[in-house]
Coordinates of N, CA and C in Angstrom, one line a residue:
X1 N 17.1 -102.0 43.9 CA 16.3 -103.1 43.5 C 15.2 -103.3 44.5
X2 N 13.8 -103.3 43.8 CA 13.0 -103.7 45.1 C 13.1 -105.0 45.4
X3 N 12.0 -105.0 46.5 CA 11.9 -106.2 47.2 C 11.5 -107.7 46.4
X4 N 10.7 -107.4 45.3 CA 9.8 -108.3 44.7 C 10.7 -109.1 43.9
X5 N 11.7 -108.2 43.9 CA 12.9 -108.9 42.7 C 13.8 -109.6 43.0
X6 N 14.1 -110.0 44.3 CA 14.7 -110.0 44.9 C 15.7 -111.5 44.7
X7 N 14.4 -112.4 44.0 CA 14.6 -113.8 43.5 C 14.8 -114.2 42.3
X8 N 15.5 -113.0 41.5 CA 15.7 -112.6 40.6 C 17.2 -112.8 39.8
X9 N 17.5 -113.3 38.9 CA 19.2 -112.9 38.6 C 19.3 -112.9 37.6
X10 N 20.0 -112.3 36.9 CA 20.0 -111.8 35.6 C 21.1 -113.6 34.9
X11 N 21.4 -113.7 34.1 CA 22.7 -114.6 33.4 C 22.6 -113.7 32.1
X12 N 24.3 -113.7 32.1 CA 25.2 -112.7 31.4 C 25.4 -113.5 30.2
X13 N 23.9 -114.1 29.6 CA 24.5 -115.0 28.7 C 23.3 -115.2 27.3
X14 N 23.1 -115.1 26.2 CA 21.8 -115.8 25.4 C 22.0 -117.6 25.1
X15 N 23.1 -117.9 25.6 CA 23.5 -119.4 25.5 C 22.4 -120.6 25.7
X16 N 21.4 -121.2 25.3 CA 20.4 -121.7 25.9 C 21.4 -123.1 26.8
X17 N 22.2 -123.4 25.8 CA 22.7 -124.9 26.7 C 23.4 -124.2 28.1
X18 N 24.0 -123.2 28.0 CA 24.2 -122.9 29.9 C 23.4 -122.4 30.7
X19 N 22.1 -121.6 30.1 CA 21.0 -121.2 30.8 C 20.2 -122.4 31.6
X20 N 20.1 -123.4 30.3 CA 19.5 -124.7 30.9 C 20.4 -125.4 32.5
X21 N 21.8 -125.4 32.3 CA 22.5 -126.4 33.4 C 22.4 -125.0 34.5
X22 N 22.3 -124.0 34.0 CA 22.5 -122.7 35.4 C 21.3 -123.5 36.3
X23 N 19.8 -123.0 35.8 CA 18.8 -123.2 36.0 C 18.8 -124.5 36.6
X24 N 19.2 -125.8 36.4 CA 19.2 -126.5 37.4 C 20.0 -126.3 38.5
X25 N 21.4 -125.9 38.3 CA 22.2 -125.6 39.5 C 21.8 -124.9 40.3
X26 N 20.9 -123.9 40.3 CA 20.2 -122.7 41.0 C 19.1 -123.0 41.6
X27 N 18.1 -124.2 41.7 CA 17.2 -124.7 41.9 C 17.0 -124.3 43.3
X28 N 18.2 -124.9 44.7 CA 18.5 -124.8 45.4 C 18.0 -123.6 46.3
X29 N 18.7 -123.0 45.5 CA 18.5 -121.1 46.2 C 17.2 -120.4 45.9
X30 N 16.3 -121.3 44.7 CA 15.0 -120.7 44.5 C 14.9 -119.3 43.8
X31 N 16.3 -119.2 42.8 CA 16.6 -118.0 42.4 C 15.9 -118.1 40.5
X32 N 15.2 -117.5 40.5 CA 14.6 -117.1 38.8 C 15.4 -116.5 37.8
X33 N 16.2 -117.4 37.0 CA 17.1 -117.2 36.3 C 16.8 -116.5 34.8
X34 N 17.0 -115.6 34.6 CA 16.4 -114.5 33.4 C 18.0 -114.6 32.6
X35 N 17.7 -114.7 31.3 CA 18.7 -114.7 30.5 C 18.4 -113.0 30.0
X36 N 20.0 -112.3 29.9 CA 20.0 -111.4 29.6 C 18.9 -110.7 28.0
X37 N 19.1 -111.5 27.2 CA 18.5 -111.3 25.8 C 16.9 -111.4 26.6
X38 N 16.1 -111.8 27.5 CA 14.8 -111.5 27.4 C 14.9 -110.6 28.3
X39 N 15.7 -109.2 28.8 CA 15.7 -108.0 29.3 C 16.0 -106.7 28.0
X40 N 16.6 -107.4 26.9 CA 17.1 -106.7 26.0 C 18.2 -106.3 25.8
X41 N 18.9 -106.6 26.8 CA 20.3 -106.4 26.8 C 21.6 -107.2 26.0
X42 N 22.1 -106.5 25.4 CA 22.7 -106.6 24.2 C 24.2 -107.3 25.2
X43 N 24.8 -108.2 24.3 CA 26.3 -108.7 25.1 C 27.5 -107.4 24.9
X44 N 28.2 -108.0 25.9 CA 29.2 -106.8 26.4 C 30.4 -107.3 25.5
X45 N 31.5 -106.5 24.6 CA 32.6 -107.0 24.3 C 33.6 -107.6 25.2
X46 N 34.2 -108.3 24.9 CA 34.9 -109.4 26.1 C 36.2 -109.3 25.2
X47 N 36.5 -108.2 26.5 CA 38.2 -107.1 26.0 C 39.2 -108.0 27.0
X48 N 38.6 -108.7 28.1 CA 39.8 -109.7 29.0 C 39.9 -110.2 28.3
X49 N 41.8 -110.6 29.1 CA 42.7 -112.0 28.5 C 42.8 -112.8 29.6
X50 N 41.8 -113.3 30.2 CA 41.6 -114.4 31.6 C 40.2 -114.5 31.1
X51 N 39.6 -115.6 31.8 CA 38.2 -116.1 32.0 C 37.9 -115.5 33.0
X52 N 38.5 -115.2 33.9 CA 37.9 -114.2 35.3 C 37.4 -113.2 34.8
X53 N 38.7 -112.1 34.1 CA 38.1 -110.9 33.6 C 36.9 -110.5 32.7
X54 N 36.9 -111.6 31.9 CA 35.9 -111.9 31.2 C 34.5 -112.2 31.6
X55 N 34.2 -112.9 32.9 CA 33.4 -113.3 33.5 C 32.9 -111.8 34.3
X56 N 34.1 -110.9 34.8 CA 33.3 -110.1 35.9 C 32.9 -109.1 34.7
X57 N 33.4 -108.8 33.5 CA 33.1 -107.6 32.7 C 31.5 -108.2 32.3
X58 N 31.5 -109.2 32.5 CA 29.9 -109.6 31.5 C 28.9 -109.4 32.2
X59 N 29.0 -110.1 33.9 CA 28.2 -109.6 35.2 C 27.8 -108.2 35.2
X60 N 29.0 -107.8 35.4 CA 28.8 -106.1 35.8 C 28.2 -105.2 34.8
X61 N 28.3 -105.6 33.7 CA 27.2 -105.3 31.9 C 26.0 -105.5 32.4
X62 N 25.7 -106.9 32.7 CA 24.0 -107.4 32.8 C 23.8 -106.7 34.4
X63 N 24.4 -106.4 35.0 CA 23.7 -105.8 36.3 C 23.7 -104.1 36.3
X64 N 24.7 -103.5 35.7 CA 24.4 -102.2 35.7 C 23.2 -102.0 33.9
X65 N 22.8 -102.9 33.3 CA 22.0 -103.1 32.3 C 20.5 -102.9 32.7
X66 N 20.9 -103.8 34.1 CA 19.3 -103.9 34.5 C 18.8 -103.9 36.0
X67 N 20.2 -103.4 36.9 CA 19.7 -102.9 37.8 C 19.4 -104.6 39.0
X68 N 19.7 -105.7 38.3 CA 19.2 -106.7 39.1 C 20.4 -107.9 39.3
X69 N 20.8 -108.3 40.3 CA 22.2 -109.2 41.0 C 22.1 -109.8 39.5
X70 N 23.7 -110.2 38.9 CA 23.5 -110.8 38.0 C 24.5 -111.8 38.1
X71 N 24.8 -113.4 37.4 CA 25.6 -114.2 37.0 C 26.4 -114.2 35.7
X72 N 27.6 -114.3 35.9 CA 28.1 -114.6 34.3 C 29.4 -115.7 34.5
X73 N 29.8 -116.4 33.1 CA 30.9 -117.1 33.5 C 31.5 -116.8 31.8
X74 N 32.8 -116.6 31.9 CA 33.4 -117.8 30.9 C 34.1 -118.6 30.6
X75 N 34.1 -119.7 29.8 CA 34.7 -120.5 29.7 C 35.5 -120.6 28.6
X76 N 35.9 -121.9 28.0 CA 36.5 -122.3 27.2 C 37.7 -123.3 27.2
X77 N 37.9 -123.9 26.0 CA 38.5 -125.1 25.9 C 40.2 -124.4 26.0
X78 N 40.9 -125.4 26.3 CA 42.4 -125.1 26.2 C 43.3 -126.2 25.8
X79 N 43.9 -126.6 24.8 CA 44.4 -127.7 24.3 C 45.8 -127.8 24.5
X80 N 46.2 -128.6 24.8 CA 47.8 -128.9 25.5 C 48.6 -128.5 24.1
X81 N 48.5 -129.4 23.0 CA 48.9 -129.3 22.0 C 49.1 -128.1 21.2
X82 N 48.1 -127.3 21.3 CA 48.0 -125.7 20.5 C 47.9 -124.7 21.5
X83 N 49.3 -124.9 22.3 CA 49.8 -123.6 23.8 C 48.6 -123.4 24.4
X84 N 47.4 -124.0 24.6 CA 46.2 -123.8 25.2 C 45.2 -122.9 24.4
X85 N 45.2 -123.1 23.4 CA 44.6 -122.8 22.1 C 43.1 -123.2 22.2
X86 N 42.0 -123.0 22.1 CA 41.8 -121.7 21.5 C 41.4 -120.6 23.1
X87 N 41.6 -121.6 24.2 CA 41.4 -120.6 25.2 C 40.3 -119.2 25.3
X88 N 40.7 -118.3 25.7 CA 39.4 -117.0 25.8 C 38.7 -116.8 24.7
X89 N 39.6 -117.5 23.6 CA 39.2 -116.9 21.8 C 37.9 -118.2 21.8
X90 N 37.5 -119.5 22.6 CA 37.3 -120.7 22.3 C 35.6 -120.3 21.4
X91 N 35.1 -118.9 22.2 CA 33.2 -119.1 21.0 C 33.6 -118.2 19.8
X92 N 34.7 -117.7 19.4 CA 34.8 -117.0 18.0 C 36.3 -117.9 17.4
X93 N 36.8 -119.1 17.6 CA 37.7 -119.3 16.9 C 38.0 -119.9 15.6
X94 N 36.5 -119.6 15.1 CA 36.6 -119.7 13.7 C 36.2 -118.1 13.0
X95 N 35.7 -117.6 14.0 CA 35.3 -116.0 13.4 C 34.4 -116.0 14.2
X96 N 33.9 -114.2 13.9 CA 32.7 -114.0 14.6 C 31.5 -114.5 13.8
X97 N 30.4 -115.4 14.6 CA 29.4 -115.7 14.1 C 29.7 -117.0 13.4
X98 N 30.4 -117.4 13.7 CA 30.4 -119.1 13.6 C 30.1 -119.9 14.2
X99 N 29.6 -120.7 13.6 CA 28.7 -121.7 14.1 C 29.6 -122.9 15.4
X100 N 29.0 -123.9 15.9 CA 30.1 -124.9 16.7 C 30.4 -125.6 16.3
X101 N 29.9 -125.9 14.6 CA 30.3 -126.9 14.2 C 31.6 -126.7 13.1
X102 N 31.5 -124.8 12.5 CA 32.3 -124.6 12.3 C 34.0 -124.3 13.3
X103 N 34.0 -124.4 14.8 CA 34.8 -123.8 15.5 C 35.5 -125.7 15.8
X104 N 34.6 -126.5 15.9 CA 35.1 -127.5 16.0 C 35.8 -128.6 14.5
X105 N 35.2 -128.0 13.5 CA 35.9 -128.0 12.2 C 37.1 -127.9 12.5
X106 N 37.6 -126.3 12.8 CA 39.1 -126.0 12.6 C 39.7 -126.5 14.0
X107 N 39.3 -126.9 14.8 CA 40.1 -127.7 16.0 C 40.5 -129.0 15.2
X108 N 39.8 -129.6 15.0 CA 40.4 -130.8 14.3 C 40.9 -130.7 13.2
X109 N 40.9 -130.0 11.9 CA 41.8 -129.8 11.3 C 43.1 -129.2 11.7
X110 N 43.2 -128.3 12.7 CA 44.7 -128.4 13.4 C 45.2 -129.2 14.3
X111 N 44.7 -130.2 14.8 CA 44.9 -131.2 15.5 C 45.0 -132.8 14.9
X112 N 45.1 -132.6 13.4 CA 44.6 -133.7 12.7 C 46.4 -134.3 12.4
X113 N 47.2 -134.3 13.1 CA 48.3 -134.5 12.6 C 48.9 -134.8 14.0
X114 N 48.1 -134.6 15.2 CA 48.7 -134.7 16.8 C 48.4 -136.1 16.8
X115 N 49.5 -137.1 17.8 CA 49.3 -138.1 17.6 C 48.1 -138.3 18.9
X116 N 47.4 -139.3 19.2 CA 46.4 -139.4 20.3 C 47.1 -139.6 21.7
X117 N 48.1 -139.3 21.9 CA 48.2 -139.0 23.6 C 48.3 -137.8 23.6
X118 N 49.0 -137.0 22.3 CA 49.4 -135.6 22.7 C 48.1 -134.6 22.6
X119 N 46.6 -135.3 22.6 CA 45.7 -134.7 22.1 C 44.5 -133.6 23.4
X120 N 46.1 -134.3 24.7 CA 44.8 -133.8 26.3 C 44.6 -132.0 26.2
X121 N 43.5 -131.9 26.4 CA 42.6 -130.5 26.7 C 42.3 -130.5 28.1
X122 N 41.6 -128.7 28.4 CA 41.0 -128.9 29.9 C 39.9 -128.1 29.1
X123 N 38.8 -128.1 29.7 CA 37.8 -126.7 29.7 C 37.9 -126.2 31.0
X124 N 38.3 -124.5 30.9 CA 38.2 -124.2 32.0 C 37.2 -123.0 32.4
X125 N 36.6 -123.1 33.3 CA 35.4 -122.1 33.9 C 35.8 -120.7 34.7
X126 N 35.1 -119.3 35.0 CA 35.1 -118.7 35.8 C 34.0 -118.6 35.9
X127 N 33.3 -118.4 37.0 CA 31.6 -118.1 37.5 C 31.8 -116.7 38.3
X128 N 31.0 -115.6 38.0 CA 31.2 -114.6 38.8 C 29.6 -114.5 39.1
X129 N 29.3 -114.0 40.2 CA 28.2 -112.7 40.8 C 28.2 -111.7 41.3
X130 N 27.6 -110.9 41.3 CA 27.6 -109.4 41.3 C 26.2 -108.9 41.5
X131 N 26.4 -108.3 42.8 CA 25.3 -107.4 43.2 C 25.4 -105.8 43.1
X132 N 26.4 -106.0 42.5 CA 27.0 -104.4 42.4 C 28.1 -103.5 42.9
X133 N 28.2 -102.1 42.6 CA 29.4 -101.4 42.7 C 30.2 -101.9 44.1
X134 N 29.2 -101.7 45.0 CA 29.2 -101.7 47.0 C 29.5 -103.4 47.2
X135 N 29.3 -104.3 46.6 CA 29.5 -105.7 47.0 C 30.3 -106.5 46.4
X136 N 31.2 -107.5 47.1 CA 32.5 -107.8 46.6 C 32.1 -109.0 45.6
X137 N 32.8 -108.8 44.6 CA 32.0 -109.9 43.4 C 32.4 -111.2 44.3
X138 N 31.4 -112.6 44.1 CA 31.7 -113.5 44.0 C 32.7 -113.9 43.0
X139 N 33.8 -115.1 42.9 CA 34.5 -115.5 41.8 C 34.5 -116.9 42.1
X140 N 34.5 -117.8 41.0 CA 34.5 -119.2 41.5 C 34.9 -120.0 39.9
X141 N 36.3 -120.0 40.2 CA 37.1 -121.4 38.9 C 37.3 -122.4 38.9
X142 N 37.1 -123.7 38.1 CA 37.1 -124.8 38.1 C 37.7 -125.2 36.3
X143 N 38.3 -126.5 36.4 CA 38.6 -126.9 35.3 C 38.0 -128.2 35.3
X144 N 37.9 -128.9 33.6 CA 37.7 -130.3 33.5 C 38.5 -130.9 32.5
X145 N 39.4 -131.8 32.8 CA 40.5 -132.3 31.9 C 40.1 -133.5 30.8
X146 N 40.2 -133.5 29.8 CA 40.3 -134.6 29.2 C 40.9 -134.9 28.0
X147 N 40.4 -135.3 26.6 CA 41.1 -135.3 25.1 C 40.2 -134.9 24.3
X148 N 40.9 -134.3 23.1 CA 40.1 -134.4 22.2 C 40.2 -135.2 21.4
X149 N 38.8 -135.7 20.8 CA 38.5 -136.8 19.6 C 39.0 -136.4 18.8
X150 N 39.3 -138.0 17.7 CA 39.1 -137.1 16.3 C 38.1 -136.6 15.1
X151 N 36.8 -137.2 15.8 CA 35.8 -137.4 15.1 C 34.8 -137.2 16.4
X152 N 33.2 -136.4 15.6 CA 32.3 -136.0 16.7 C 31.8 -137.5 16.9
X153 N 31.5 -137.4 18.5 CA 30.3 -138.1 18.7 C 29.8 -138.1 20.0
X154 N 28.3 -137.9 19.6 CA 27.1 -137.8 20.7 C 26.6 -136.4 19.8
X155 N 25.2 -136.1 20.0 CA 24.8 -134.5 19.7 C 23.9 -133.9 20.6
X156 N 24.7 -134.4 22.0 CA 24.3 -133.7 23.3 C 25.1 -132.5 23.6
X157 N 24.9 -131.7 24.2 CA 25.4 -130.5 24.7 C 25.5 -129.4 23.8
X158 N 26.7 -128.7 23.8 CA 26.7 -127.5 22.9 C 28.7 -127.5 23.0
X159 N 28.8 -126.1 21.9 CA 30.0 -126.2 21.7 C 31.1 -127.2 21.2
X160 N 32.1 -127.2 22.3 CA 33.1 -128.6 21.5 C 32.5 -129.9 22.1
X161 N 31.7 -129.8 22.9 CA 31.0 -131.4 23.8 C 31.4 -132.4 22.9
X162 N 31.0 -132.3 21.6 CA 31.1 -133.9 20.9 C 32.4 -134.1 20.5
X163 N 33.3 -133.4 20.3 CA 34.7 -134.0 20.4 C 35.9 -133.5 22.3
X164 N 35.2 -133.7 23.0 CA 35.9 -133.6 24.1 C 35.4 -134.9 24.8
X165 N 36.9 -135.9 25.2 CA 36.7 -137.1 25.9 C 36.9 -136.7 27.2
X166 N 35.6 -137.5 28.0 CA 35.7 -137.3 29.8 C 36.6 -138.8 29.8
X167 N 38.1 -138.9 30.4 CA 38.3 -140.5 30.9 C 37.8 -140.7 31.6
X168 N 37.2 -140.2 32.9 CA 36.2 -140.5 33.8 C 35.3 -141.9 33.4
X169 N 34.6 -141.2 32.7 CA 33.2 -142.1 32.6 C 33.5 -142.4 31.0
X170 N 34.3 -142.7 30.5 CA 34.7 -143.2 29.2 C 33.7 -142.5 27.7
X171 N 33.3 -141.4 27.8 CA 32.2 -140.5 27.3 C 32.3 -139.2 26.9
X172 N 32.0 -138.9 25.5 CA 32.2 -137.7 25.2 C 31.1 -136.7 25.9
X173 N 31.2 -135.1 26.2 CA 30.4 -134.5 27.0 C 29.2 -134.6 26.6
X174 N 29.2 -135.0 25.0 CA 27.9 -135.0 24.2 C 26.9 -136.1 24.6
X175 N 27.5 -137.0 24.7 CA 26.6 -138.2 25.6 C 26.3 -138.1 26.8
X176 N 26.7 -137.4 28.0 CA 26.2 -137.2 29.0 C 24.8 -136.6 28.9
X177 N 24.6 -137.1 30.0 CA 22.8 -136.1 30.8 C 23.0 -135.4 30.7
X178 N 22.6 -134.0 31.0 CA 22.7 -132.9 32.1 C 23.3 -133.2 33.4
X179 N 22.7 -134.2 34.2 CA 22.7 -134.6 35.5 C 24.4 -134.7 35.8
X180 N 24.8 -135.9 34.6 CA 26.2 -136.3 34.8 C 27.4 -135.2 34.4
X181 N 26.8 -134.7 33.6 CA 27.6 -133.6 33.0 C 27.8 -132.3 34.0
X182 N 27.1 -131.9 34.9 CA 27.0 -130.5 36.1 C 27.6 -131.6 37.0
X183 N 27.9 -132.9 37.1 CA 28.8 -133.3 38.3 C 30.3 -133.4 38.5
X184 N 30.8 -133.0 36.8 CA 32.2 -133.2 36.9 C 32.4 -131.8 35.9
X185 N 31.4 -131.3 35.0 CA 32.6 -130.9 34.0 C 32.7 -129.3 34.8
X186 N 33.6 -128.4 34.1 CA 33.8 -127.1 34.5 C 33.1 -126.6 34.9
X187 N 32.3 -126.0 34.4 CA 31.0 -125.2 34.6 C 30.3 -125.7 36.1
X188 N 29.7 -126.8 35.7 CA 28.7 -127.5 37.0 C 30.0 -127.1 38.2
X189 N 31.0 -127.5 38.3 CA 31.6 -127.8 39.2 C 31.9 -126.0 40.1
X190 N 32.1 -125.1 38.9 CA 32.2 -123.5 38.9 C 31.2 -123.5 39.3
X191 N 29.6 -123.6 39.0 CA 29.0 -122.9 39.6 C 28.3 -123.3 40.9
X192 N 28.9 -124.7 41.1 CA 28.4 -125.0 42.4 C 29.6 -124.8 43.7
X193 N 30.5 -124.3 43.4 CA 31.4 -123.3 44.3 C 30.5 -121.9 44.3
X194 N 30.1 -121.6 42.9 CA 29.5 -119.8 43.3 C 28.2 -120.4 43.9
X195 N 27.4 -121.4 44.0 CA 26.2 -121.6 44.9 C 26.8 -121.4 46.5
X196 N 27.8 -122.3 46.7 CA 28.1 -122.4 47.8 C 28.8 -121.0 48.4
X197 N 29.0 -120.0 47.7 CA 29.4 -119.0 47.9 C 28.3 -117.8 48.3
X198 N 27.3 -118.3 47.6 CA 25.8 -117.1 47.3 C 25.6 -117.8 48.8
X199 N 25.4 -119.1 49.1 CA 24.6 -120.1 50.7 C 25.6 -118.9 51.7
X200 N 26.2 -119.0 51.6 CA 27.5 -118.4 53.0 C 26.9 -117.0 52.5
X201 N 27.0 -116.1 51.5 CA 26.5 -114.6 51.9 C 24.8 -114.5 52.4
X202 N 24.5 -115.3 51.8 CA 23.1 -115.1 52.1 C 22.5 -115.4 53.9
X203 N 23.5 -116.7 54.6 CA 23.5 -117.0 55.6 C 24.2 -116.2 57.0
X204 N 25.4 -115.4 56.2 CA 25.8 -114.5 56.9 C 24.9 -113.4 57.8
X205 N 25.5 -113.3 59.6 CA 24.8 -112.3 60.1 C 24.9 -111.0 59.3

């Protein structure tokens, strides 16, 4: 990798709603956040059964793809009630190419019979980076607990946001900012351990 690039990082993702929260979270380090789809690089099959594995198979795709340090995470919802359902399966669990409105359809029609305490979820995060073969991946997990609704509301965020309750701040993820949202939920919280992780390598003699 030359020098020029150096400010450079690939995200192992065409997601615009996590590109957007990366990009603020990355502010810090002055790092130019390139989503893999404007390199041309097509997504990697995601053959893990963890969010870690998942996370480092997607990195190590977008960095041997294009040659440049790359980020990936994944996530997904885990519901107490359906053995942690839909878990690694959580962006195709209505099929491939379904929409989030269809993936949150079938969440709540299987959940349409759970009474409202039994209804707690977590979303949980892996954040990986990767500089390559020779450098030991970053890894950085975080969860965020709360319920699911039984009915959407807010049409902020992406994914299950509008039916996942924060008890925190009494608010579905869909109504949060950005701001409020990277301060508690999985993700924000994942990748500001992998920030704090990139600060320590980068500060290292």
């Amino acid at each position: 990798m030359d020098s020029g690039a150096d400010n450079r990082v690939v995200f192992a993702s065409s997601n615009e709603g996590k590109l957007r929260e990366l990009r603020v979270l990355l502010r810090p380090l002055a790092l130019e956040v390139i989503a893999q789809t404007e390199l041309g690089i097509d997504p990697v099959e995601e053959t893990g059964k963890t969010f870690v594995e998942n996370a480092i198979l997607k990195a190590r795709h977008a960095w041997r793809s294009s040659g440049l340090p790359a980020i990936a995470d994944d996530s997904g919802l885990c519901v107490d009630a359906l053995d942690g359902r839909p878990g690694v399966f959580s962006a195709r669990y209505a099929g491939a190419g379904a929409s989030a409105g269809q993936m949150i359809d079938r969440l709540l029609a299987e959940l349409s019979s759970t009474p409202d305490d039994q209804r707690t979820a977590a979303f949980h995060c892996a954040a990986v980076f990767t500089a390559g073969d020779d450098a030991q991946d970053l890894i950085a997990e975080a969860r965020w607990p709360g319920s699911i609704l039984r009915s959407r509301d807010g049409d902020g965020g992406f994914g299950y946001d509008p039916v996942f309750y924060d008890p925190a701040s009494g608010k579905s993820a869909a109504r949060m900012s950005t701001q409020e949202k990277n301060a508690v939920s999985h993700r924000g919280r994942a990748f500001l351990q992998l920030l704090d992780l990139l600060q320590a390598r980068k500060s290292a003699p």
